Amino acid sequence: MNGITRLKYFGITDSAVQRILLLKGTHVGENLLLRFEILSGGCKEYQYNFTTETGEKYKNIVSNPEILQYKFGDVFSQKLEEEMRKYNDASQDLFQSPPKNHDVLLVNDDDNLAITNISTLRLLANGSSLDYISDMTHSMFTINNPDSKISCGCGISFTL
């Protein structure tokens, strides 16, 4: 667990940015955020979960002044570091119930792209990046995580 905050940033690939912007463009009249989180479960111990936030949920997130913001690829702010430190004790449950306003809004340039929680972000604060892959067999969002020891063929389930 020592490597969790080693590099202190989380990135996004161009393909993930383009896919989120495409999804945002298909929601005429309302905006969209990609929500991602790490959940306990899957065939390899943990799994990535991807959903979207639209409508009132989107409005409540982006208008909440208490929600921390993080620009993809930047070094974490002091406030975000302090919040992450609260969850950095390896003896704590990685997926303990987060307090209210525990979300972090992830932005790229001037676009609100994604939302996650402190617990997930602290596990990915190691130079991980959000990616979107598309090939002949499937298209999906995924996380490139250098601390992932074993991952499933599906690309969603992994072991730390």
PDB file of C-alpha atoms in Angstrom:
ATOM      1  CA  MET A   1       0.000   0.000   0.000  1.00  0.00           C
ATOM      2  CA  ASN A   2       2.996   2.333   0.248  1.00  0.00           C
ATOM      3  CA  GLY A   3       2.726   3.156  -3.464  1.00  0.00           C
ATOM      4  CA  ILE A   4      -0.805   4.491  -3.275  1.00  0.00           C
ATOM      5  CA  THR A   5       0.191   8.163  -3.157  1.00  0.00           C
ATOM      6  CA  ARG A   6       3.650   7.732  -4.686  1.00  0.00           C
ATOM      7  CA  LEU A   7       3.086   9.800  -7.845  1.00  0.00           C
ATOM      8  CA  LYS A   8       0.115  11.813  -6.588  1.00  0.00           C
ATOM      9  CA  TYR A   9      -1.727  12.229  -9.858  1.00  0.00           C
ATOM     10  CA  PHE A  10      -4.409  10.557 -11.940  1.00  0.00           C
ATOM     11  CA  GLY A  11      -4.561  10.974 -15.711  1.00  0.00           C
ATOM     12  CA  ILE A  12      -6.934  10.546 -18.623  1.00  0.00           C
ATOM     13  CA  THR A  13      -6.203   9.440 -22.178  1.00  0.00           C
ATOM     14  CA  ASP A  14      -7.314  11.351 -25.265  1.00  0.00           C
ATOM     15  CA  SER A  15      -9.588   8.450 -26.226  1.00  0.00           C
ATOM     16  CA  ALA A  16     -11.391   8.641 -22.851  1.00  0.00           C
ATOM     17  CA  VAL A  17     -11.816  12.427 -23.183  1.00  0.00           C
ATOM     18  CA  GLN A  18     -13.215  12.049 -26.707  1.00  0.00           C
ATOM     19  CA  ARG A  19     -15.626   9.282 -25.666  1.00  0.00           C
ATOM     20  CA  ILE A  20     -16.956  11.240 -22.675  1.00  0.00           C
ATOM     21  CA  LEU A  21     -17.414  14.339 -24.857  1.00  0.00           C
ATOM     22  CA  LEU A  22     -19.264  12.181 -27.409  1.00  0.00           C
ATOM     23  CA  LEU A  23     -21.533  10.812 -24.669  1.00  0.00           C
ATOM     24  CA  LYS A  24     -22.140  14.344 -23.386  1.00  0.00           C
ATOM     25  CA  GLY A  25     -23.130  15.370 -26.919  1.00  0.00           C
ATOM     26  CA  THR A  26     -25.771  12.633 -27.134  1.00  0.00           C
ATOM     27  CA  HIS A  27     -27.594  13.943 -24.056  1.00  0.00           C
ATOM     28  CA  VAL A  28     -29.297  16.924 -25.681  1.00  0.00           C
ATOM     29  CA  GLY A  29     -30.650  19.347 -23.107  1.00  0.00           C
ATOM     30  CA  GLU A  30     -28.775  17.827 -20.176  1.00  0.00           C
ATOM     31  CA  ASN A  31     -25.180  17.216 -19.306  1.00  0.00           C
ATOM     32  CA  LEU A  32     -23.363  14.077 -18.242  1.00  0.00           C
ATOM     33  CA  LEU A  33     -20.548  12.950 -15.956  1.00  0.00           C
ATOM     34  CA  LEU A  34     -18.879   9.557 -16.045  1.00  0.00           C
ATOM     35  CA  ARG A  35     -18.871   8.135 -12.515  1.00  0.00           C
ATOM     36  CA  PHE A  36     -16.283   5.487 -11.739  1.00  0.00           C
ATOM     37  CA  GLU A  37     -15.428   3.687  -8.545  1.00  0.00           C
ATOM     38  CA  ILE A  38     -13.626   0.655  -7.202  1.00  0.00           C
ATOM     39  CA  LEU A  39     -15.904  -1.927  -5.624  1.00  0.00           C
ATOM     40  CA  SER A  40     -15.177  -5.064  -3.690  1.00  0.00           C
ATOM     41  CA  GLY A  41     -15.959  -8.118  -5.822  1.00  0.00           C
ATOM     42  CA  GLY A  42     -15.365  -9.472  -9.273  1.00  0.00           C
ATOM     43  CA  CYS A  43     -13.308 -12.542 -10.073  1.00  0.00           C
ATOM     44  CA  LYS A  44      -9.997 -10.997  -8.877  1.00  0.00           C
ATOM     45  CA  GLU A  45     -10.938  -9.272  -5.558  1.00  0.00           C
ATOM     46  CA  TYR A  46     -11.871  -5.769  -6.795  1.00  0.00           C
ATOM     47  CA  GLN A  47     -13.656  -4.355  -9.812  1.00  0.00           C
ATOM     48  CA  TYR A  48     -14.094  -1.039 -11.577  1.00  0.00           C
ATOM     49  CA  ASN A  49     -17.665   0.195 -11.902  1.00  0.00           C
ATOM     50  CA  PHE A  50     -18.663   2.823 -14.489  1.00  0.00           C
ATOM     51  CA  THR A  51     -22.026   4.642 -14.557  1.00  0.00           C
ATOM     52  CA  THR A  52     -23.251   8.084 -15.627  1.00  0.00           C
ATOM     53  CA  GLU A  53     -24.751  11.008 -13.733  1.00  0.00           C
ATOM     54  CA  THR A  54     -27.252  13.174 -15.620  1.00  0.00           C
ATOM     55  CA  GLY A  55     -30.160  15.519 -14.935  1.00  0.00           C
ATOM     56  CA  GLU A  56     -30.660  16.635 -11.332  1.00  0.00           C
ATOM     57  CA  LYS A  57     -27.793  14.502 -10.039  1.00  0.00           C
ATOM     58  CA  TYR A  58     -25.438  16.230 -12.494  1.00  0.00           C
ATOM     59  CA  LYS A  59     -26.719  19.690 -11.512  1.00  0.00           C
ATOM     60  CA  ASN A  60     -26.362  18.929  -7.795  1.00  0.00           C
ATOM     61  CA  ILE A  61     -22.780  17.764  -8.274  1.00  0.00           C
ATOM     62  CA  VAL A  62     -21.460  20.639 -10.384  1.00  0.00           C
ATOM     63  CA  SER A  63     -23.253  23.321  -8.352  1.00  0.00           C
ATOM     64  CA  ASN A  64     -22.097  22.023  -4.952  1.00  0.00           C
ATOM     65  CA  PRO A  65     -19.362  24.373  -3.672  1.00  0.00           C
ATOM     66  CA  GLU A  66     -18.159  21.732  -1.175  1.00  0.00           C
ATOM     67  CA  ILE A  67     -17.203  19.178  -3.828  1.00  0.00           C
ATOM     68  CA  LEU A  68     -13.464  19.103  -4.410  1.00  0.00           C
ATOM     69  CA  GLN A  69     -12.202  19.478  -7.979  1.00  0.00           C
ATOM     70  CA  TYR A  70      -9.201  17.848  -9.578  1.00  0.00           C
ATOM     71  CA  LYS A  71      -7.766  18.590 -13.010  1.00  0.00           C
ATOM     72  CA  PHE A  72      -6.627  15.376 -14.712  1.00  0.00           C
ATOM     73  CA  GLY A  73      -2.841  15.009 -14.661  1.00  0.00           C
ATOM     74  CA  ASP A  74      -2.178  17.770 -12.119  1.00  0.00           C
ATOM     75  CA  VAL A  75      -0.507  17.225  -8.765  1.00  0.00           C
ATOM     76  CA  PHE A  76      -3.152  16.973  -6.050  1.00  0.00           C
ATOM     77  CA  SER A  77      -4.033  20.164  -4.175  1.00  0.00           C
ATOM     78  CA  GLN A  78      -3.239  20.442  -0.475  1.00  0.00           C
ATOM     79  CA  LYS A  79      -6.945  20.162   0.420  1.00  0.00           C
ATOM     80  CA  LEU A  80      -7.365  17.031  -1.693  1.00  0.00           C
ATOM     81  CA  GLU A  81      -4.186  15.565  -0.167  1.00  0.00           C
ATOM     82  CA  GLU A  82      -5.588  16.198   3.324  1.00  0.00           C
ATOM     83  CA  GLU A  83      -8.873  14.497   2.455  1.00  0.00           C
ATOM     84  CA  MET A  84      -7.049  11.534   0.907  1.00  0.00           C
ATOM     85  CA  ARG A  85      -4.784  11.200   3.949  1.00  0.00           C
ATOM     86  CA  LYS A  86      -7.865  10.486   6.079  1.00  0.00           C
ATOM     87  CA  TYR A  87      -8.290   7.262   4.085  1.00  0.00           C
ATOM     88  CA  ASN A  88      -4.635   6.314   3.716  1.00  0.00           C
ATOM     89  CA  ASP A  89      -4.362   4.065   6.761  1.00  0.00           C
ATOM     90  CA  ALA A  90      -3.828   0.573   5.349  1.00  0.00           C
ATOM     91  CA  SER A  91      -5.659  -0.926   8.334  1.00  0.00           C
ATOM     92  CA  GLN A  92      -8.864   0.874   7.325  1.00  0.00           C
ATOM     93  CA  ASP A  93     -11.393  -0.766   5.071  1.00  0.00           C
ATOM     94  CA  LEU A  94     -10.658   0.514   1.558  1.00  0.00           C
ATOM     95  CA  PHE A  95     -14.356   0.818   0.885  1.00  0.00           C
ATOM     96  CA  GLN A  96     -15.656   2.252   4.126  1.00  0.00           C
ATOM     97  CA  SER A  97     -18.756   4.376   3.838  1.00  0.00           C
ATOM     98  CA  PRO A  98     -17.593   7.806   2.720  1.00  0.00           C
ATOM     99  CA  PRO A  99     -18.797  10.932   4.496  1.00  0.00           C
ATOM    100  CA  LYS A 100     -21.225  13.301   2.814  1.00  0.00           C
ATOM    101  CA  ASN A 101     -19.661  15.413   0.020  1.00  0.00           C
ATOM    102  CA  HIS A 102     -16.984  12.774  -0.420  1.00  0.00           C
ATOM    103  CA  ASP A 103     -17.021  13.107  -4.217  1.00  0.00           C
ATOM    104  CA  VAL A 104     -14.294  14.661  -6.342  1.00  0.00           C
ATOM    105  CA  LEU A 105     -15.191  16.306  -9.668  1.00  0.00           C
ATOM    106  CA  LEU A 106     -12.602  15.541 -12.345  1.00  0.00           C
ATOM    107  CA  VAL A 107     -12.097  18.183 -15.021  1.00  0.00           C
ATOM    108  CA  ASN A 108     -10.079  18.481 -18.211  1.00  0.00           C
ATOM    109  CA  ASP A 109      -9.533  22.000 -19.546  1.00  0.00           C
ATOM    110  CA  ASP A 110     -12.958  23.592 -18.929  1.00  0.00           C
ATOM    111  CA  ASP A 111     -14.975  20.380 -19.222  1.00  0.00           C
ATOM    112  CA  ASN A 112     -16.491  18.580 -16.228  1.00  0.00           C
ATOM    113  CA  LEU A 113     -15.853  14.994 -17.307  1.00  0.00           C
ATOM    114  CA  ALA A 114     -16.045  12.555 -14.430  1.00  0.00           C
ATOM    115  CA  ILE A 115     -16.841  12.051 -10.784  1.00  0.00           C
ATOM    116  CA  THR A 116     -15.384   9.618  -8.273  1.00  0.00           C
ATOM    117  CA  ASN A 117     -14.934   9.391  -4.527  1.00  0.00           C
ATOM    118  CA  ILE A 118     -11.893  10.006  -2.331  1.00  0.00           C
ATOM    119  CA  SER A 119     -11.538   6.293  -1.521  1.00  0.00           C
ATOM    120  CA  THR A 120     -11.259   5.388  -5.214  1.00  0.00           C
ATOM    121  CA  LEU A 121      -9.076   8.352  -6.123  1.00  0.00           C
ATOM    122  CA  ARG A 122      -6.552   7.617  -3.385  1.00  0.00           C
ATOM    123  CA  LEU A 123      -6.122   4.083  -4.751  1.00  0.00           C
ATOM    124  CA  LEU A 124      -5.536   5.501  -8.235  1.00  0.00           C
ATOM    125  CA  ALA A 125      -3.184   8.323  -7.140  1.00  0.00           C
ATOM    126  CA  ASN A 126      -0.235   6.389  -8.470  1.00  0.00           C
ATOM    127  CA  GLY A 127      -0.036   7.497 -12.066  1.00  0.00           C
ATOM    128  CA  SER A 128      -3.135   5.521 -13.062  1.00  0.00           C
ATOM    129  CA  SER A 129      -5.251   6.818 -15.923  1.00  0.00           C
ATOM    130  CA  LEU A 130      -8.802   6.586 -17.195  1.00  0.00           C
ATOM    131  CA  ASP A 131      -8.880   5.124 -20.708  1.00  0.00           C
ATOM    132  CA  TYR A 132     -11.407   4.125 -23.351  1.00  0.00           C
ATOM    133  CA  ILE A 133     -10.592   1.166 -25.555  1.00  0.00           C
ATOM    134  CA  SER A 134     -12.375  -0.041 -28.645  1.00  0.00           C
ATOM    135  CA  ASP A 135     -11.523  -3.033 -30.782  1.00  0.00           C
ATOM    136  CA  MET A 136     -13.317  -5.673 -32.832  1.00  0.00           C
ATOM    137  CA  THR A 137     -14.697  -7.477 -29.775  1.00  0.00           C
ATOM    138  CA  HIS A 138     -15.617  -4.729 -27.309  1.00  0.00           C
ATOM    139  CA  SER A 139     -15.589  -1.049 -26.380  1.00  0.00           C
ATOM    140  CA  MET A 140     -15.306   0.108 -22.788  1.00  0.00           C
ATOM    141  CA  PHE A 141     -13.866   2.477 -20.241  1.00  0.00           C
ATOM    142  CA  THR A 142     -11.007   1.025 -18.234  1.00  0.00           C
ATOM    143  CA  ILE A 143      -8.363   2.100 -15.744  1.00  0.00           C
ATOM    144  CA  ASN A 144      -4.652   1.683 -16.475  1.00  0.00           C
ATOM    145  CA  ASN A 145      -3.400   1.007 -12.944  1.00  0.00           C
ATOM    146  CA  PRO A 146       0.328   0.304 -12.385  1.00  0.00           C
ATOM    147  CA  ASP A 147      -0.427  -1.129  -8.908  1.00  0.00           C
ATOM    148  CA  SER A 148      -2.796  -3.765 -10.292  1.00  0.00           C
ATOM    149  CA  LYS A 149      -0.980  -7.080  -9.802  1.00  0.00           C
ATOM    150  CA  ILE A 150      -3.411  -9.412 -11.554  1.00  0.00           C
ATOM    151  CA  SER A 151      -6.311  -8.465 -13.784  1.00  0.00           C
ATOM    152  CA  CYS A 152      -9.064 -10.421 -15.427  1.00  0.00           C
ATOM    153  CA  GLY A 153      -9.415 -10.805 -19.179  1.00  0.00           C
ATOM    154  CA  CYS A 154     -12.480  -8.555 -19.006  1.00  0.00           C
ATOM    155  CA  GLY A 155     -10.293  -5.621 -17.894  1.00  0.00           C
ATOM    156  CA  ILE A 156     -12.672  -4.734 -15.064  1.00  0.00           C
ATOM    157  CA  SER A 157     -11.641  -7.065 -12.240  1.00  0.00           C
ATOM    158  CA  PHE A 158      -8.201  -6.860 -10.575  1.00  0.00           C
ATOM    159  CA  THR A 159      -6.050  -7.510  -7.489  1.00  0.00           C
ATOM    160  CA  LEU A 160      -3.918  -4.916  -5.675  1.00  0.00           C
TER     161      LEU A 160
END
